[in-house]
Structures are given as C-alpha cells and as structure tokens.
Coordinates of C-alpha atoms and ligand atoms in Angstrom, one line a residue:
X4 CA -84.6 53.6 187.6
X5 CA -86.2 52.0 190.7
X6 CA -86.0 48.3 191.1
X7 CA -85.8 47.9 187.1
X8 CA -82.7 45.9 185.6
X9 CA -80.5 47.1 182.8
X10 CA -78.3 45.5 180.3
X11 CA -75.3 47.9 180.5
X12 CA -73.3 47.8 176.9
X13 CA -69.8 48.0 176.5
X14 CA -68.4 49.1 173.0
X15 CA -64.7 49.2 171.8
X16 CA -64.9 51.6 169.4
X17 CA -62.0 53.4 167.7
X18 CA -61.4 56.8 169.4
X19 CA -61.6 59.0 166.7
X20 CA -65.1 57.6 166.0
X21 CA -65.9 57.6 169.7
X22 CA -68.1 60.6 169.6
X23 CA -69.9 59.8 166.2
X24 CA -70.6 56.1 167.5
X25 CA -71.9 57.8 171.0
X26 CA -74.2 59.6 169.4
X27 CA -75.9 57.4 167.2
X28 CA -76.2 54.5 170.2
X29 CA -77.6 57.4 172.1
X30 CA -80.5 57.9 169.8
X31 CA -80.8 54.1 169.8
X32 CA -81.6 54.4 173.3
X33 CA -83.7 57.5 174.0
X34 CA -81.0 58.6 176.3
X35 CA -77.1 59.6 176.8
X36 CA -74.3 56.9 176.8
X37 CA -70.9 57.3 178.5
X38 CA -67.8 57.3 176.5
X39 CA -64.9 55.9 178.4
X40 CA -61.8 57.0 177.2
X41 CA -58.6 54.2 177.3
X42 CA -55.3 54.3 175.4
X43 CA -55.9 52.8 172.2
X44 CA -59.6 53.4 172.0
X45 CA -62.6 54.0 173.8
X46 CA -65.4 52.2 175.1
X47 CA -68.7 53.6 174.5
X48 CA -71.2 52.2 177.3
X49 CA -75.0 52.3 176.8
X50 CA -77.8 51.3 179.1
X51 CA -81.4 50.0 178.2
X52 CA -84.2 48.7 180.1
X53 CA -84.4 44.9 180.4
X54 CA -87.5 45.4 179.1
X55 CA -86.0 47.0 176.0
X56 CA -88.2 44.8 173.0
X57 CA -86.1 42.7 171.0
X58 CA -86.6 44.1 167.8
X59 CA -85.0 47.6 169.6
X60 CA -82.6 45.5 171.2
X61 CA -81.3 43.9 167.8
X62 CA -81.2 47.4 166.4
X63 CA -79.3 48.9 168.9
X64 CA -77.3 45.6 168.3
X65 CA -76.5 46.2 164.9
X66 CA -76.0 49.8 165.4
X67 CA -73.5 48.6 167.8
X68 CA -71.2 46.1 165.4
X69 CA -71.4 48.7 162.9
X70 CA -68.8 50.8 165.4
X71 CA -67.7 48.1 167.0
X72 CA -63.8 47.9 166.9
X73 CA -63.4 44.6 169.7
X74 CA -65.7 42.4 171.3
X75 CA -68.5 43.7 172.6
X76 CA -68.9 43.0 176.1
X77 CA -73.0 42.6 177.5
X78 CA -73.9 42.5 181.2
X79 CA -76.9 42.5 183.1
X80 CA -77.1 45.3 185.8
X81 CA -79.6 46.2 188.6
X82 CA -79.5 49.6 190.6
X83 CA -77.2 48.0 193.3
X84 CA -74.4 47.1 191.0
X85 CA -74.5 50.8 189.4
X86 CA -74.5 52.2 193.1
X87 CA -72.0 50.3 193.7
X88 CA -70.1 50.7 190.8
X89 CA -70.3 54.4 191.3
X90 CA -68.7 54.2 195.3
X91 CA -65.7 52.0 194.6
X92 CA -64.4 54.3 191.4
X93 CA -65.8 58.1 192.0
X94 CA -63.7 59.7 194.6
X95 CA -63.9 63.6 195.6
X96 CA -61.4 65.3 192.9
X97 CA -60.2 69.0 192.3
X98 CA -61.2 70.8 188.7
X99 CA -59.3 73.6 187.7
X100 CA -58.1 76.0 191.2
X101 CA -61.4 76.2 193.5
X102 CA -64.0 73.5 191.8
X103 CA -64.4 70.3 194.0
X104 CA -66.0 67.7 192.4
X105 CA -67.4 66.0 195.6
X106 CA -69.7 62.5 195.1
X107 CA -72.9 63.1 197.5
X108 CA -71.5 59.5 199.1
X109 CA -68.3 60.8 200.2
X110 CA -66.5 63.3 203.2
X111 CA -64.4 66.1 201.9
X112 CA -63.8 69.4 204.2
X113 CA -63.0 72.1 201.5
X114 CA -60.0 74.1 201.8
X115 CA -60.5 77.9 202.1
X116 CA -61.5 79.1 198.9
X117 CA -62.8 75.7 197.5
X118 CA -66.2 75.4 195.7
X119 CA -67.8 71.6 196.8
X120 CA -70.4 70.2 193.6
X121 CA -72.1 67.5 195.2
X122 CA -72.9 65.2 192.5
X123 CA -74.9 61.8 191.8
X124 CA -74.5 61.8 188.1
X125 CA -76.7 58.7 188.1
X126 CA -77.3 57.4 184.8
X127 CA -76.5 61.2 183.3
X128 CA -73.6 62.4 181.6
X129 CA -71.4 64.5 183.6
X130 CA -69.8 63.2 186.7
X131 CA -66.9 65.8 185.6
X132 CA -64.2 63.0 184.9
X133 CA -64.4 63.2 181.4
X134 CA -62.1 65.5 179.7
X135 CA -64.7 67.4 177.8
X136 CA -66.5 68.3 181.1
X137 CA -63.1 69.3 182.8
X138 CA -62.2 71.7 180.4
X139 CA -65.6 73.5 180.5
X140 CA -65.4 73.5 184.2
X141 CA -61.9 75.1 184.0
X142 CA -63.2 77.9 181.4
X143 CA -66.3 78.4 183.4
X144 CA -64.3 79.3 186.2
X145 CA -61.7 81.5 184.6
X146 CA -64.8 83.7 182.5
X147 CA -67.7 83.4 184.5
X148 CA -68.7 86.8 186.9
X149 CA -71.1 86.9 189.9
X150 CA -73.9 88.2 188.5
X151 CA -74.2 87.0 185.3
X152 CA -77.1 85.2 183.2
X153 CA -76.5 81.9 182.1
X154 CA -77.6 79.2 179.6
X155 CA -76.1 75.5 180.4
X156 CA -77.0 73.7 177.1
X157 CA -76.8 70.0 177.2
X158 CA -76.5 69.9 181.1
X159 CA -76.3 66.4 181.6
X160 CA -76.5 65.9 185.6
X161 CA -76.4 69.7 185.9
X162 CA -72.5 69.6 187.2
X163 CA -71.6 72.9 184.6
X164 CA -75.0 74.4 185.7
X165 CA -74.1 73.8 189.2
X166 CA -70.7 75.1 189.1
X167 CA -71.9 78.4 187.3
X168 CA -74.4 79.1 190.2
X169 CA -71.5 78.3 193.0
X170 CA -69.6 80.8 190.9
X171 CA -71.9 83.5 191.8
X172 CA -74.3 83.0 188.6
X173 CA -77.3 85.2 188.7
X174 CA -79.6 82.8 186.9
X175 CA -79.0 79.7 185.1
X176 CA -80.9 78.3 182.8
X177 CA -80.1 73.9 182.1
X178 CA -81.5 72.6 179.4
X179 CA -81.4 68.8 178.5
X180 CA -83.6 66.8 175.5
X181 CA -83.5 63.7 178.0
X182 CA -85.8 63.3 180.8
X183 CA -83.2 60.7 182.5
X184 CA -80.9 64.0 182.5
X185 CA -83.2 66.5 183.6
X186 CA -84.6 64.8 186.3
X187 CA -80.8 63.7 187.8
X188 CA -80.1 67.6 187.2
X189 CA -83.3 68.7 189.4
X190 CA -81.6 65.9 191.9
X191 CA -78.1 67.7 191.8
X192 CA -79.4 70.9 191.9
X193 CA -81.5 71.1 194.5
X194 CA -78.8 69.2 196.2
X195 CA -76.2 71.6 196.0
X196 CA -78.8 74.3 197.4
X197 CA -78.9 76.3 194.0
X198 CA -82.6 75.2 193.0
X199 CA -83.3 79.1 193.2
X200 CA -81.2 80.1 190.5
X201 CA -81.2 77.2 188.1
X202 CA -84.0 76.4 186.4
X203 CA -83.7 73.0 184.5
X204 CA -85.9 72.6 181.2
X205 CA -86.6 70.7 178.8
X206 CA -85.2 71.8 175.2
X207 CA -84.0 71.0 172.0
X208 CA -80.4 73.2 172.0
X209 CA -81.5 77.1 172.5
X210 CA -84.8 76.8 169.9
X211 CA -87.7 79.0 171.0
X212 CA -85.2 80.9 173.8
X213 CA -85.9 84.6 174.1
X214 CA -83.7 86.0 177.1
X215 CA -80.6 87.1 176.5
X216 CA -77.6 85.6 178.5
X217 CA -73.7 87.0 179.6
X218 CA -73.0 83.3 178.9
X219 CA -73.7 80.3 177.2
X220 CA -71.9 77.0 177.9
X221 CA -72.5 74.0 176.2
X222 CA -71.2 70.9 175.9
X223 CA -72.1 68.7 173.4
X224 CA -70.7 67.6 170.0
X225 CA -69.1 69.4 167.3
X226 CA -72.2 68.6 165.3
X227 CA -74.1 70.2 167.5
X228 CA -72.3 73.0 168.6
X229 CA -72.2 74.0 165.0
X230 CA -75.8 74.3 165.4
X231 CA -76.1 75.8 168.5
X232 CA -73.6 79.2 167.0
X233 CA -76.1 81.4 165.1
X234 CA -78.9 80.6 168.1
X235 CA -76.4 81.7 170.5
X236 CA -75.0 84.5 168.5
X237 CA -78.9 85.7 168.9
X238 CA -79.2 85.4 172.8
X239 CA -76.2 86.6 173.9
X240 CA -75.6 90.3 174.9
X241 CA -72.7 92.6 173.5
X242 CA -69.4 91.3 174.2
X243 CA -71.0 87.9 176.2
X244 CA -69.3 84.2 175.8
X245 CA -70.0 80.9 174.7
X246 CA -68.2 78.5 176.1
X247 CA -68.4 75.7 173.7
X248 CA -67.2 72.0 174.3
X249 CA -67.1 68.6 173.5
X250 CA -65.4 69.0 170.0
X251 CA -62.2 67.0 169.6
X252 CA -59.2 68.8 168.0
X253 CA -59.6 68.1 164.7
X254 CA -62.9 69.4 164.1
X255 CA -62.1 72.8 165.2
X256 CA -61.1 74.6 162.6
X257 CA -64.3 73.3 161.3
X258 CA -66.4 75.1 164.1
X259 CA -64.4 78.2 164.0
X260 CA -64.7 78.7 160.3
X261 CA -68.6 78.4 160.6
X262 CA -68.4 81.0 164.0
X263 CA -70.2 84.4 164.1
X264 CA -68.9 84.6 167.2
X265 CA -64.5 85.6 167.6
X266 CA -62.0 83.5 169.3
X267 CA -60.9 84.5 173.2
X268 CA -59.1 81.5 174.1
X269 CA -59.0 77.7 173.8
X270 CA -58.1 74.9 175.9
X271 CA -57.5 71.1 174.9
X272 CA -56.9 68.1 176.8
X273 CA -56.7 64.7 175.6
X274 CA -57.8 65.8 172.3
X275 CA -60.8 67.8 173.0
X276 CA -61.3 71.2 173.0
X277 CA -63.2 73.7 174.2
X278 CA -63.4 76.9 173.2
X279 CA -64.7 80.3 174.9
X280 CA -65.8 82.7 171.7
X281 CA -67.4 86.2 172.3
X282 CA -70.4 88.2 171.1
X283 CA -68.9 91.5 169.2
Ligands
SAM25 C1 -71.7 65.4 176.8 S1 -73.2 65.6 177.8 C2 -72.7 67.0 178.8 C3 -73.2 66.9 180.2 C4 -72.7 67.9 181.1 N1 -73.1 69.3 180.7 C5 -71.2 67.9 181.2 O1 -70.5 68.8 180.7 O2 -70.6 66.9 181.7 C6 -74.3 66.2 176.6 C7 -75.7 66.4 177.1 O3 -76.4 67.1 176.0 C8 -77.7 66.5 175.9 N2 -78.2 66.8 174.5 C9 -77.9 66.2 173.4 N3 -78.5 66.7 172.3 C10 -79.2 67.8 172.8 C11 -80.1 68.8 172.2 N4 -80.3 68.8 170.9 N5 -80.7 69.7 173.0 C12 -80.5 69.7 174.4 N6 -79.7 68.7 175.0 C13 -79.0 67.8 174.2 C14 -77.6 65.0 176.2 O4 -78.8 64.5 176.7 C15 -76.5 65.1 177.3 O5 -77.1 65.1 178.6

C-alpha cells in the first residue's frame, strides 16, 4: 500500500458475534480485518482503499450497521499513520517459553534459548497479540519436532509459519486466499531468513494439496476449521497433528463432534480455543 490512503473502519460489535461480523466485513473488503478484543465487546477494524467506489463503500457500510453494537467510528489513514500506529503500540513480547515476538522496528538481545520472529504484520493478520494466534504459537511449540513437514493454513503475515521453521520445521508450506497476506508473509519470511523452507502460496484451505504433512496448523474460524478436518484428515501421516485455532469456546464441542481426527490436548484463553487433534 504505497502512497495510497485508507479509510480505516472501526466496529463495536458484540463479542460473541465478533468473529461472524469479521468475517463477513472481510469478504466486503477482499481482504482480512483485525478484531480488537476490549472488555465488553470488540472492535472489528477494516481497511479499504480510498478509492473503494461508493456503491462498495455503502455496502460494506450496511454490512457494517448490521453488526454494529456502538457508533461506528471512520478515519482517514495514509501509510505514515499505520507505521506509526504500529511503533508506539507493538513492543517486543515473549509467547509461550522460547517464542519472541520481535517487531522488525525494535532492539531485543534474546536470552539463551529464545527464538526471535521478526515481524511487520502490515496490514495482515497476525502480529501474535491476538489470543487466537498466542495459543497456536504456544501448541506449536510444545508439538512441533525438528524435522517435520508442515502446512500453515490461513498464515496471515506468516508469524505461525515462521515460528514452525525457527522450531526446526523441515518444510513449511503457508497458504493464504489474500494476496495482501501472502505478499506481507514472503516479507516476513524472507526476513526471518527461513525463505528456504517456507514456501508461501496461494490457496483456498488445503483443496488440490497432495503431500502429506507431520502437521497442520491453522488458524482460522470455526466455520472453517470444520471444513478444513476431512482435507486434513487426508494429508496428514499416521499419528500427525492438526493444530486447529481460532474457534471460541462455545463452538467446540461443535468441531469435535464433526472431527475424524481424536483429541490430544486443548488450550483456551480469553475464550478461544485451540485444539491439537491427531491422525490415528
Ligand atoms: C485469523 S488469520 C490468522 C493469521 C495467522 N496465521 C495467525 O495465526 O495470526 C486467518 C487468515 O486466514 C486467511 N483465510 C481465510 N479464509 C481462507 C481460506 N479459505 N483459505 C486460505 N486462507 C484463508 C485470511 O486471509 C487470514 O490471513
């Protein structure tokens, strides 16, 4: 997003209906939205072009004070603000025991042991401060192995692809629908020195996938995720793991009930959770 200006969208929406809302603004826009989480409820923030045509923009409007649960709030934004933005709130933070999340902006010596992703999420989802993206980070490092073949589905700015090959990943594959995200994940990657091992694609969940993988993460929505189960019952090997997030609490006896895949362990956090389910 060179020198183009944005109108950045702010939301209120309840928070229970903050992933539903999320994703029907995202397909409003062509690309992902944030979801901000606060107390009472969450804010779901959207960015189109200033050249956005009105008749999208009213649309997306109406799309918007369908969810809407407060006022919503409309700003104009260029790169600069974003940038800045970014610097004054996204400080270097720890995930789980080793995983350093480490903005490309700031200094951070890593402390023996310590795993440093250098991310600039950009305008993609996944600057690892959202819970959903935690709690994947924490499973990944608890089940992944050195060595292992991985699919990263959903990757966002590549951070849970990133950490995978850090981990010792063989091969990672990061696939993304959005080209805003898969071109901030070549950025990220390439980055953090692993452009070797990941490849990032373009794809629609695991469709038209042959290779089998050790391990699948992905984190995306409950909706999805209960599509993404039989593909990824297919392409992983005997006894590998999907680590699947992004659902919130509620919906999970939903997912399990519909899983070919058994139960290893789960982990929630502010009323998400992700769950790490294995091939028999
Ligand atoms: C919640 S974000 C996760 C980003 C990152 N992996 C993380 O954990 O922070 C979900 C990502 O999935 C992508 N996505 C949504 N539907 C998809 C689909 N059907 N196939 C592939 N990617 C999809 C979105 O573009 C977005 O980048």
């Amino acid at each position: 997003m060179t020198e183009e200006n944005w109108w950045e969208v702010s939301i209120p929406v309840r928070e229970e209906e903050a992933e539903e809302a999320a994703n029907a603004l995202a397909k409003l826009t062509g690309r992902g939205v944030a979801i901000v989480p606060a107390s009472s409820f969450s804010t779901v923030v959207a960015y189109l072009p200033a050249t956005t045509p009105a008749e999208k923009l009213l649309r997306f409007w109406a799309e918007g004070e369908r969810w809407a649960a407060g006022k919503i709030e409309v700003r104009r934004l260029q790169e600069k603000d974003w940038l800045t933005w970014w610097r004054r709130e996204y400080h270097p933070f720890r995930v789980g025991k080793r995983l350093v999340i480490k903005p490309t902006w700031a200094a951070y010596e890593p402390g023996p042991g310590e795993v440093v992703i250098e991310l600039d999420p950009g305008l993609a989802f996944g600057c690892g401060t959202h819970p959903t993206t935690r709690i994947c980070l924490r499973l990944l490092e608890k089940w992944l192995r050195p060595g292992m073949k991985v699919y990263d589905v959903g990757t966002g700015s590549g951070i849970l692809a990133i950490a995978a090959a850090l981990l010792g990943a063989d091969w990672i594959w990061a696939i993304d629908e959005d080209e805003v995200a898969l071109r901030v994940a070549r950025e990220n990657v390439a980055r953090n020195g692993v452009a070797d091992r990941v490849q990032v694609l373009r794809g629609n969940l695991l469709e038209g996938k042959e290779e089998k993988a050790d391990l699948i993460v992905a984190n995306l929505t409950a909706e999805l995720i209960l599509q993404l189960l039989p593909q990824a019952a297919k392409l992983l090997l005997p006894g590998g793991l999907l680590i699947a997030g992004g659902i919130p609490v509620e919906r999970k006896g939903e997912v399990l009930s519909s899983s070919p895949l058994v139960l290893v362990e789960e982990l929630a956090e502010e009323g998400w959770v992700g769950l790490v389910l294995s091939a028999r």
